[in-house]
């Protein structure tokens, strides 16, 4: 009888130990799972600081080195591909007012791959070159504080089809090496050109510069 009692007690004790071991094992596994989940939660958190994405620049909008070339309108600014550059009379400060549809017809002259604009040949003054930040984050080249643009209607280097046009609320003019608008029309018979003006004192024959 006593032998049976001892056997029953031993079995009960074994069962309790087994249960205790399972409980300990579960607790250990649970702790492992908690520790395993922590890196996943950490990985889900942002690993890079928030910030603006570098704006995309179309290479055809980059103007590179600014030079000057002589033509029927006088000596005017051109980009490194020989394309004519214009100023917009609506820009009363260094900030550009030409956006959206305007910027499609008159593409802003952007700096090349983050490089500062450079003065080329023809009398361009390096100290008049700078940049302004547009609303989309791109850098537009300025000359004498005038944001520079190209004209979508100029299909070949040297063309000045945008000279004297009124578009998006103001006039567009080519720019001389002093950073002033040349207001002489391409042709006195052009319906889109401004009226002929008398050349200012000291200006080259056939050309008129504005202090704007």
mmCIF file of C-alpha atoms in Angstrom:
data_model
loop_
_atom_site.group_PDB
_atom_site.id
_atom_site.type_symbol
_atom_site.label_atom_id
_atom_site.label_comp_id
_atom_site.label_asym_id
_atom_site.label_seq_id
_atom_site.Cartn_x
_atom_site.Cartn_y
_atom_site.Cartn_z
ATOM 1 C CA UNK A 1 0.000 0.000 0.000
ATOM 2 C CA UNK A 2 2.793 2.338 0.925
ATOM 3 C CA UNK A 3 4.575 1.350 -2.285
ATOM 4 C CA UNK A 4 1.582 2.363 -4.375
ATOM 5 C CA UNK A 5 1.362 5.694 -2.536
ATOM 6 C CA UNK A 6 5.025 6.426 -3.197
ATOM 7 C CA UNK A 7 4.580 5.537 -6.889
ATOM 8 C CA UNK A 8 1.555 7.800 -7.218
ATOM 9 C CA UNK A 9 3.437 10.654 -5.552
ATOM 10 C CA UNK A 10 6.395 10.156 -7.850
ATOM 11 C CA UNK A 11 4.168 10.208 -10.917
ATOM 12 C CA UNK A 12 2.411 13.352 -9.723
ATOM 13 C CA UNK A 13 5.726 15.025 -9.072
ATOM 14 C CA UNK A 14 6.956 14.058 -12.541
ATOM 15 C CA UNK A 15 3.820 15.494 -14.117
ATOM 16 C CA UNK A 16 4.261 18.753 -12.214
ATOM 17 C CA UNK A 17 7.898 19.010 -13.259
ATOM 18 C CA UNK A 18 6.991 18.328 -16.883
ATOM 19 C CA UNK A 19 4.319 21.047 -16.738
ATOM 20 C CA UNK A 20 6.791 23.415 -15.163
ATOM 21 C CA UNK A 21 9.348 22.706 -17.874
ATOM 22 C CA UNK A 22 6.765 23.332 -20.592
ATOM 23 C CA UNK A 23 5.807 26.600 -18.953
ATOM 24 C CA UNK A 24 9.413 27.671 -18.746
ATOM 25 C CA UNK A 25 9.927 26.653 -22.346
ATOM 26 C CA UNK A 26 6.887 28.673 -23.439
ATOM 27 C CA UNK A 27 8.104 31.693 -21.528
ATOM 28 C CA UNK A 28 11.480 31.347 -23.159
ATOM 29 C CA UNK A 29 9.975 31.070 -26.610
ATOM 30 C CA UNK A 30 7.719 34.032 -25.904
ATOM 31 C CA UNK A 31 10.705 36.103 -24.918
ATOM 32 C CA UNK A 32 12.534 35.024 -28.059
ATOM 33 C CA UNK A 33 9.564 36.021 -30.173
ATOM 34 C CA UNK A 34 9.433 39.438 -28.495
ATOM 35 C CA UNK A 35 13.104 39.914 -29.116
ATOM 36 C CA UNK A 36 12.696 38.777 -32.752
ATOM 37 C CA UNK A 37 9.858 41.201 -33.358
ATOM 38 C CA UNK A 38 11.772 44.230 -32.125
ATOM 39 C CA UNK A 39 14.148 44.460 -35.127
ATOM 40 C CA UNK A 40 11.151 44.194 -37.496
ATOM 41 C CA UNK A 41 9.490 47.162 -35.819
ATOM 42 C CA UNK A 42 12.775 49.048 -35.920
ATOM 43 C CA UNK A 43 13.282 48.253 -39.584
ATOM 44 C CA UNK A 44 9.838 49.609 -40.368
ATOM 45 C CA UNK A 45 10.834 53.034 -39.075
ATOM 46 C CA UNK A 46 12.278 55.551 -41.568
ATOM 47 C CA UNK A 47 16.029 55.157 -41.882
ATOM 48 C CA UNK A 48 16.684 58.349 -43.847
ATOM 49 C CA UNK A 49 15.868 61.922 -42.850
ATOM 50 C CA UNK A 50 13.000 63.564 -44.632
ATOM 51 C CA UNK A 51 13.936 66.133 -47.237
ATOM 52 C CA UNK A 52 13.224 67.432 -50.709
ATOM 53 C CA UNK A 53 13.991 65.318 -53.739
ATOM 54 C CA UNK A 54 16.476 66.784 -56.177
ATOM 55 C CA UNK A 55 14.511 68.367 -59.011
ATOM 56 C CA UNK A 56 14.702 66.741 -62.418
ATOM 57 C CA UNK A 57 16.315 68.920 -65.070
ATOM 58 C CA UNK A 58 15.879 68.426 -68.805
ATOM 59 C CA UNK A 59 19.372 68.701 -70.362
ATOM 60 C CA UNK A 60 17.907 70.780 -73.208
ATOM 61 C CA UNK A 61 16.956 73.449 -70.652
ATOM 62 C CA UNK A 62 20.534 73.828 -69.415
ATOM 63 C CA UNK A 63 22.244 76.903 -70.824
ATOM 64 C CA UNK A 64 25.835 76.225 -69.732
ATOM 65 C CA UNK A 65 28.340 78.956 -70.528
ATOM 66 C CA UNK A 66 26.771 82.307 -71.449
ATOM 67 C CA UNK A 67 28.382 84.094 -74.398
ATOM 68 C CA UNK A 68 27.471 87.000 -76.670
ATOM 69 C CA UNK A 69 27.155 87.141 -80.447
ATOM 70 C CA UNK A 70 26.707 89.984 -82.899
ATOM 71 C CA UNK A 71 23.659 90.056 -85.117
ATOM 72 C CA UNK A 72 21.020 92.348 -86.615
ATOM 73 C CA UNK A 73 19.885 93.368 -83.113
ATOM 74 C CA UNK A 74 23.410 94.045 -81.870
ATOM 75 C CA UNK A 75 25.477 91.939 -79.476
ATOM 76 C CA UNK A 76 23.114 89.651 -77.576
ATOM 77 C CA UNK A 77 23.409 86.890 -74.994
ATOM 78 C CA UNK A 78 23.282 83.262 -76.137
ATOM 79 C CA UNK A 79 23.797 79.934 -74.390
ATOM 80 C CA UNK A 80 26.499 77.362 -75.072
ATOM 81 C CA UNK A 81 24.455 75.992 -77.992
ATOM 82 C CA UNK A 82 24.117 79.421 -79.604
ATOM 83 C CA UNK A 83 20.445 79.761 -78.646
ATOM 84 C CA UNK A 84 19.159 83.291 -78.019
ATOM 85 C CA UNK A 85 18.389 84.260 -74.421
ATOM 86 C CA UNK A 86 15.616 86.671 -73.413
ATOM 87 C CA UNK A 87 14.413 88.594 -70.389
ATOM 88 C CA UNK A 88 10.760 88.997 -69.369
ATOM 89 C CA UNK A 89 9.606 92.498 -68.455
ATOM 90 C CA UNK A 90 7.131 91.069 -65.933
ATOM 91 C CA UNK A 91 10.091 89.962 -63.797
ATOM 92 C CA UNK A 92 10.550 93.044 -61.636
ATOM 93 C CA UNK A 93 12.982 91.301 -59.274
ATOM 94 C CA UNK A 94 15.386 88.379 -59.485
ATOM 95 C CA UNK A 95 12.460 85.985 -58.960
ATOM 96 C CA UNK A 96 10.871 84.493 -62.077
ATOM 97 C CA UNK A 97 7.164 85.089 -62.695
ATOM 98 C CA UNK A 98 7.044 82.790 -65.731
ATOM 99 C CA UNK A 99 5.580 79.427 -64.694
ATOM 100 C CA UNK A 100 3.412 76.581 -65.994
ATOM 101 C CA UNK A 101 2.228 77.343 -69.560
ATOM 102 C CA UNK A 102 4.556 80.326 -69.751
ATOM 103 C CA UNK A 103 7.576 78.176 -68.851
ATOM 104 C CA UNK A 104 6.674 75.725 -71.624
ATOM 105 C CA UNK A 105 6.650 78.420 -74.295
ATOM 106 C CA UNK A 106 9.578 80.296 -72.758
ATOM 107 C CA UNK A 107 11.786 77.607 -71.148
ATOM 108 C CA UNK A 108 13.859 78.953 -68.247
ATOM 109 C CA UNK A 109 17.613 78.856 -68.828
ATOM 110 C CA UNK A 110 18.773 76.475 -66.098
ATOM 111 C CA UNK A 111 22.247 76.018 -64.684
ATOM 112 C CA UNK A 112 24.160 72.914 -65.775
ATOM 113 C CA UNK A 113 24.279 70.020 -63.274
ATOM 114 C CA UNK A 114 24.612 72.258 -60.241
ATOM 115 C CA UNK A 115 27.578 74.150 -61.717
ATOM 116 C CA UNK A 116 27.685 77.920 -61.400
ATOM 117 C CA UNK A 117 27.033 79.742 -64.695
ATOM 118 C CA UNK A 118 30.175 80.820 -66.528
ATOM 119 C CA UNK A 119 30.933 83.798 -68.723
ATOM 120 C CA UNK A 120 32.100 82.981 -72.225
ATOM 121 C CA UNK A 121 33.271 85.159 -75.089
ATOM 122 C CA UNK A 122 31.819 88.338 -76.557
ATOM 123 C CA UNK A 123 32.052 90.617 -73.537
ATOM 124 C CA UNK A 124 29.862 88.726 -71.061
ATOM 125 C CA UNK A 125 30.582 89.888 -67.499
ATOM 126 C CA UNK A 126 31.025 87.112 -64.936
ATOM 127 C CA UNK A 127 30.034 89.398 -62.050
ATOM 128 C CA UNK A 128 26.580 89.853 -63.590
ATOM 129 C CA UNK A 129 25.908 86.114 -63.704
ATOM 130 C CA UNK A 130 24.037 84.416 -60.870
ATOM 131 C CA UNK A 131 21.090 82.067 -60.267
ATOM 132 C CA UNK A 132 17.645 82.173 -58.726
ATOM 133 C CA UNK A 133 15.687 79.255 -57.288
ATOM 134 C CA UNK A 134 12.414 78.551 -59.070
ATOM 135 C CA UNK A 135 9.268 77.260 -57.347
ATOM 136 C CA UNK A 136 10.073 73.708 -58.504
ATOM 137 C CA UNK A 137 13.530 73.842 -56.903
ATOM 138 C CA UNK A 138 15.539 74.191 -60.119
ATOM 139 C CA UNK A 139 18.193 76.896 -60.493
ATOM 140 C CA UNK A 140 17.614 79.473 -63.232
ATOM 141 C CA UNK A 141 20.500 81.543 -64.547
ATOM 142 C CA UNK A 142 20.203 85.310 -64.149
ATOM 143 C CA UNK A 143 22.150 88.154 -65.736
ATOM 144 C CA UNK A 144 22.156 91.540 -64.065
ATOM 145 C CA UNK A 145 19.348 90.121 -61.881
ATOM 146 C CA UNK A 146 17.194 89.249 -64.915
ATOM 147 C CA UNK A 147 16.110 85.593 -65.126
ATOM 148 C CA UNK A 148 17.050 84.306 -68.585
ATOM 149 C CA UNK A 149 14.790 82.335 -70.916
ATOM 150 C CA UNK A 150 14.779 80.744 -74.333
ATOM 151 C CA UNK A 151 11.884 80.917 -76.806
ATOM 152 C CA UNK A 152 10.243 77.727 -78.015
ATOM 153 C CA UNK A 153 9.693 79.407 -81.377
ATOM 154 C CA UNK A 154 13.452 79.656 -82.005
ATOM 155 C CA UNK A 155 14.227 76.426 -83.831
ATOM 156 C CA UNK A 156 17.812 77.187 -84.800
ATOM 157 C CA UNK A 157 20.777 78.829 -83.036
ATOM 158 C CA UNK A 158 20.810 82.578 -83.590
ATOM 159 C CA UNK A 159 17.085 82.956 -84.295
ATOM 160 C CA UNK A 160 15.334 85.805 -82.478
ATOM 161 C CA UNK A 161 11.673 85.063 -83.190
ATOM 162 C CA UNK A 162 10.722 86.006 -79.647
ATOM 163 C CA UNK A 163 12.068 89.553 -79.866
ATOM 164 C CA UNK A 164 9.458 92.165 -78.932
ATOM 165 C CA UNK A 165 6.629 89.674 -78.457
ATOM 166 C CA UNK A 166 3.960 90.342 -75.862
ATOM 167 C CA UNK A 167 3.063 87.108 -74.094
ATOM 168 C CA UNK A 168 1.784 86.219 -70.630
ATOM 169 C CA UNK A 169 1.244 89.848 -69.769
ATOM 170 C CA UNK A 170 4.498 91.535 -70.763
ATOM 171 C CA UNK A 171 7.189 91.997 -73.414
ATOM 172 C CA UNK A 172 10.131 89.727 -74.142
ATOM 173 C CA UNK A 173 13.471 91.105 -75.288
ATOM 174 C CA UNK A 174 16.970 89.904 -76.079
ATOM 175 C CA UNK A 175 19.686 91.034 -73.668
ATOM 176 C CA UNK A 176 22.926 92.924 -74.259
ATOM 177 C CA UNK A 177 26.218 92.382 -72.416
ATOM 178 C CA UNK A 178 25.374 95.135 -69.928
ATOM 179 C CA UNK A 179 22.311 93.152 -68.892
ATOM 180 C CA UNK A 180 19.820 95.536 -70.498
ATOM 181 C CA UNK A 181 16.932 94.762 -72.800
ATOM 182 C CA UNK A 182 17.445 95.514 -76.498
ATOM 183 C CA UNK A 183 14.010 96.751 -77.543
ATOM 184 C CA UNK A 184 14.668 97.151 -81.279
ATOM 185 C CA UNK A 185 12.114 95.106 -83.262
ATOM 186 C CA UNK A 186 13.325 92.401 -85.625
ATOM 187 C CA UNK A 187 11.344 94.053 -88.393
ATOM 188 C CA UNK A 188 9.352 97.286 -88.417
ATOM 189 C CA UNK A 189 6.675 95.459 -90.428
ATOM 190 C CA UNK A 190 6.349 92.540 -87.968
ATOM 191 C CA UNK A 191 2.853 92.636 -86.398
ATOM 192 C CA UNK A 192 4.215 91.185 -83.134
ATOM 193 C CA UNK A 193 7.137 93.539 -82.846
ATOM 194 C CA UNK A 194 7.105 96.713 -80.821
ATOM 195 C CA UNK A 195 7.054 100.078 -82.541
ATOM 196 C CA UNK A 196 10.371 101.411 -83.757
ATOM 197 C CA UNK A 197 12.223 103.580 -81.315
ATOM 198 C CA UNK A 198 14.928 106.123 -81.884
ATOM 199 C CA UNK A 199 18.349 104.762 -80.884
ATOM 200 C CA UNK A 200 19.481 106.059 -77.518
ATOM 201 C CA UNK A 201 22.621 108.126 -77.307
ATOM 202 C CA UNK A 202 25.706 105.953 -77.516
ATOM 203 C CA UNK A 203 23.831 102.879 -78.806
ATOM 204 C CA UNK A 204 24.851 101.041 -81.932
ATOM 205 C CA UNK A 205 22.963 102.098 -85.078
ATOM 206 C CA UNK A 206 19.743 100.148 -85.492
ATOM 207 C CA UNK A 207 19.583 98.978 -81.870
ATOM 208 C CA UNK A 208 17.934 100.364 -78.746
ATOM 209 C CA UNK A 209 18.767 99.319 -75.197
ATOM 210 C CA UNK A 210 16.423 99.674 -72.269
ATOM 211 C CA UNK A 211 17.532 100.356 -68.694
ATOM 212 C CA UNK A 212 15.153 97.664 -67.526
#
